[in-house]
Amino acid sequence: MFAFDAVFPQDASQAEVCSGTVAEVIQSVVNGADGCIFCFGHVKLGKSYTMFGKDNSTQSLGIVPCAISWLFKLINERKEKTGTRFSIRVSAVEISGKDENLKDLLAEVATGSLQDGQSPGVYLREDPICGTQLQNQSELRAPTAEKAAFFLDAALAARSTSKPECDEEDRRNSHMFFTLHIYQYRMEKSGKGGMSGGRSRLHLIDLGSCEKVLSKSRDEGSSFSLSLSALGSVILALINGAKHVPYKDNKLTMLLRESLGNINCRTTMLAHISDSPGSYAESLMTLQLASRIHRMRKKKSKQYASSSSGGESSCEEGHNPSLVAADVLRSAHG
């Protein structure tokens, strides 16, 4: 028996999926916590369509453009009610291919260059205190939802999968991380004229379907692309707050750790499955992963509720269960 927070059939509209998955994460982000929404599943199930949709009508917009619109709407409401000042910046990074090439998808917009090419500056660095940090990525100011949407379009155009020469294998191993950085500033009520504030992030991740088997890189023996099952193990460990995360030296693992590994991250996972008999094994694995995350959250919620009267949570690794994970199932024809 599998249990989820919501289940969407293959004929569910984009508007239905967005309304059932985005609102709580956006609210958490505006309240100061990090948020993350991503899809998981095997190849050709419409994961990218769920995330980005089509721009021919508002009913067909995907999670990312809807999240942008709703985020700015909520921020404007918060401004009017509390006087809090907000500054929003956008970044977008792709990791692609068996060699896990990192690309800053907004580098051309940031420099004003029209020349195609990989940004040489973006890289991952392990910080002993803060953990994995993405360095030298472009972080562009987006004062309006329209500007943020413009950056989204630019990032999608710069992604390797938008190029005609991109083959099916490269498409499976392309992962895009689109992040909105929200900075808040407000006057202290003490009357001394001081300012307080903080930063939260909304990570919107389009995960590829990965390789069918774990494969070593052609050029670097220490680098490899993850299989779908290996990626599932990484996600489960990160959401659970496990001390040991498998494939920790993998670049995709490092990026996911930065997104999912934050103790204050409210995460929604959309699990995509197929009703095709030929996809039974992959769909079963996806169902089992999503169901385990769902059970994990319910268990931690009970632990948190039983210990909250004492003022300190007994949840494993300090994860607040209200910020761990929500599981949503979307089915598709195979």
GROMACS .gro file of N, CA and C in nm, residues 154-208:
model
  165
  154ALA      N    1   1.566   3.284  -2.078
  154ALA     CA    2   1.707   3.289  -2.119
  154ALA      C    3   1.781   3.163  -2.076
  155ALA      N    4   1.751   3.116  -1.955
  155ALA     CA    5   1.816   2.995  -1.904
  155ALA      C    6   1.776   2.872  -1.986
  156LEU      N    7   1.649   2.863  -2.020
  156LEU     CA    8   1.602   2.749  -2.100
  156LEU      C    9   1.665   2.751  -2.239
  157ALA      N   10   1.682   2.871  -2.295
  157ALA     CA   11   1.742   2.883  -2.428
  157ALA      C   12   1.890   2.845  -2.426
  158ALA      N   13   1.956   2.868  -2.312
  158ALA     CA   14   2.099   2.838  -2.300
  158ALA      C   15   2.125   2.692  -2.262
  159ARG      N   16   2.022   2.622  -2.221
  159ARG     CA   17   2.039   2.483  -2.178
  159ARG      C   18   2.079   2.394  -2.295
  160SER      N   19   2.161   2.294  -2.269
  160SER     CA   20   2.212   2.208  -2.376
  160SER      C   21   2.101   2.134  -2.448
  161THR      N   22   1.992   2.102  -2.378
  161THR     CA   23   1.882   2.028  -2.439
  161THR      C   24   1.806   2.110  -2.542
  162SER      N   25   1.827   2.241  -2.545
  162SER     CA   26   1.759   2.325  -2.644
  162SER      C   27   1.834   2.325  -2.777
  163LYS      N   28   1.953   2.268  -2.778
  163LYS     CA   29   2.034   2.266  -2.900
  163LYS      C   30   1.995   2.147  -2.988
  164PRO      N   31   1.988   2.166  -3.120
  164PRO     CA   32   1.948   2.058  -3.211
  164PRO      C   33   2.041   1.937  -3.204
  165GLU      N   34   2.169   1.960  -3.175
  165GLU     CA   35   2.265   1.850  -3.175
  165GLU      C   36   2.261   1.766  -3.048
  166CYS      N   37   2.178   1.803  -2.951
  166CYS     CA   38   2.170   1.729  -2.825
  166CYS      C   39   2.101   1.594  -2.849
  167ASP      N   40   2.171   1.484  -2.818
  167ASP     CA   41   2.112   1.352  -2.841
  167ASP      C   42   2.035   1.305  -2.717
  168GLU      N   43   1.970   1.189  -2.730
  168GLU     CA   44   1.882   1.139  -2.624
  168GLU      C   45   1.958   1.111  -2.496
  169GLU      N   46   2.079   1.059  -2.508
  169GLU     CA   47   2.158   1.028  -2.389
  169GLU      C   48   2.192   1.154  -2.311
  170ASP      N   49   2.229   1.259  -2.384
  170ASP     CA   50   2.260   1.386  -2.317
  170ASP      C   51   2.136   1.447  -2.253
  171ARG      N   52   2.021   1.429  -2.315
  171ARG     CA   53   1.897   1.481  -2.258
  171ARG      C   54   1.867   1.413  -2.124
  172ARG      N   55   1.892   1.282  -2.118
  172ARG     CA   56   1.865   1.209  -1.994
  172ARG      C   57   1.955   1.257  -1.881
  173ASN      N   58   2.073   1.307  -1.916
  173ASN     CA   59   2.170   1.347  -1.814
  173ASN      C   60   2.183   1.498  -1.803
  174SER      N   61   2.077   1.570  -1.836
  174SER     CA   62   2.075   1.715  -1.818
  174SER      C   63   1.985   1.750  -1.701
  175HIS      N   64   2.040   1.825  -1.605
  175HIS     CA   65   1.966   1.864  -1.486
  175HIS      C   66   1.978   2.016  -1.469
  176MET      N   67   1.865   2.082  -1.452
  176MET     CA   68   1.865   2.229  -1.442
  176MET      C   69   1.818   2.272  -1.304
  177PHE      N   70   1.895   2.363  -1.244
  177PHE     CA   71   1.863   2.419  -1.112
  177PHE      C   72   1.834   2.568  -1.130
  178PHE      N   73   1.707   2.605  -1.119
  178PHE     CA   74   1.666   2.745  -1.130
  178PHE      C   75   1.631   2.793  -0.989
  179THR      N   76   1.701   2.894  -0.941
  179THR     CA   77   1.688   2.936  -0.801
  179THR      C   78   1.653   3.083  -0.790
  180LEU      N   79   1.554   3.113  -0.707
  180LEU     CA   80   1.521   3.251  -0.672
  180LEU      C   81   1.573   3.277  -0.531
  181HIS      N   82   1.656   3.378  -0.517
  181HIS     CA   83   1.714   3.416  -0.389
  181HIS      C   84   1.635   3.535  -0.335
  182ILE      N   85   1.574   3.520  -0.219
  182ILE     CA   86   1.488   3.624  -0.163
  182ILE      C   87   1.556   3.685  -0.041
  183TYR      N   88   1.587   3.814  -0.051
  183TYR     CA   89   1.648   3.887   0.060
  183TYR      C   90   1.542   3.977   0.122
  184GLN      N   91   1.530   3.971   0.255
  184GLN     CA   92   1.430   4.052   0.326
  184GLN      C   93   1.499   4.150   0.421
  185TYR      N   94   1.446   4.272   0.426
  185TYR     CA   95   1.499   4.374   0.517
  185TYR      C   96   1.381   4.444   0.584
  186ARG      N   97   1.390   4.463   0.713
  186ARG     CA   98   1.284   4.534   0.784
  186ARG      C   99   1.343   4.615   0.899
  187MET      N  100   1.275   4.722   0.934
  187MET     CA  101   1.319   4.809   1.042
  187MET      C  102   1.292   4.741   1.176
  188GLU      N  103   1.387   4.755   1.268
  188GLU     CA  104   1.368   4.702   1.402
  188GLU      C  105   1.261   4.782   1.475
  189LYS      N  106   1.179   4.713   1.554
  189LYS     CA  107   1.071   4.780   1.626
  189LYS      C  108   1.120   4.856   1.749
  190SER      N  109   1.247   4.840   1.782
  190SER     CA  110   1.301   4.905   1.901
  190SER      C  111   1.308   5.056   1.887
  191GLY      N  112   1.298   5.105   1.762
  191GLY     CA  113   1.302   5.249   1.740
  191GLY      C  114   1.442   5.305   1.729
  192LYS      N  115   1.542   5.219   1.729
  192LYS     CA  116   1.681   5.265   1.721
  192LYS      C  117   1.728   5.280   1.576
  193GLY      N  118   1.639   5.252   1.484
  193GLY     CA  119   1.675   5.269   1.343
  193GLY      C  120   1.753   5.154   1.284
  194GLY      N  121   1.763   5.043   1.355
  194GLY     CA  122   1.838   4.929   1.305
  194GLY      C  123   1.759   4.850   1.202
  195MET      N  124   1.832   4.769   1.125
  195MET     CA  125   1.769   4.685   1.023
  195MET      C  126   1.795   4.539   1.055
  196SER      N  127   1.698   4.456   1.025
  196SER     CA  128   1.717   4.311   1.038
  196SER      C  129   1.667   4.246   0.910
  197GLY      N  130   1.711   4.125   0.887
  197GLY     CA  131   1.669   4.059   0.765
  197GLY      C  132   1.735   3.924   0.750
  198GLY      N  133   1.721   3.867   0.631
  198GLY     CA  134   1.780   3.737   0.605
  198GLY      C  135   1.757   3.697   0.461
  199ARG      N  136   1.802   3.577   0.427
  199ARG     CA  137   1.787   3.527   0.291
  199ARG      C  138   1.723   3.390   0.292
  200SER      N  139   1.632   3.368   0.199
  200SER     CA  140   1.577   3.236   0.175
  200SER      C  141   1.587   3.207   0.026
  201ARG      N  142   1.577   3.080  -0.011
  201ARG     CA  143   1.592   3.043  -0.151
  201ARG      C  144   1.481   2.948  -0.194
  202LEU      N  145   1.437   2.965  -0.317
  202LEU     CA  146   1.342   2.874  -0.377
  202LEU      C  147   1.412   2.801  -0.491
  203HIS      N  148   1.437   2.671  -0.472
  203HIS     CA  149   1.504   2.589  -0.572
  203HIS      C  150   1.398   2.517  -0.656
  204LEU      N  151   1.402   2.537  -0.786
  204LEU     CA  152   1.310   2.471  -0.878
  204LEU      C  153   1.396   2.386  -0.971
  205ILE      N  154   1.386   2.255  -0.957
  205ILE     CA  155   1.483   2.165  -1.019
  205ILE      C  156   1.417   2.075  -1.123
  206ASP      N  157   1.471   2.077  -1.243
  206ASP     CA  158   1.427   1.986  -1.349
  206ASP      C  159   1.531   1.876  -1.362
  207LEU      N  160   1.505   1.762  -1.297
  207LEU     CA  161   1.599   1.651  -1.300
  207LEU      C  162   1.579   1.568  -1.426
  208GLY      N  163   1.690   1.530  -1.488
  208GLY     CA  164   1.683   1.439  -1.602
  208GLY      C  165   1.650   1.298  -1.555
   0.00000   0.00000   0.00000
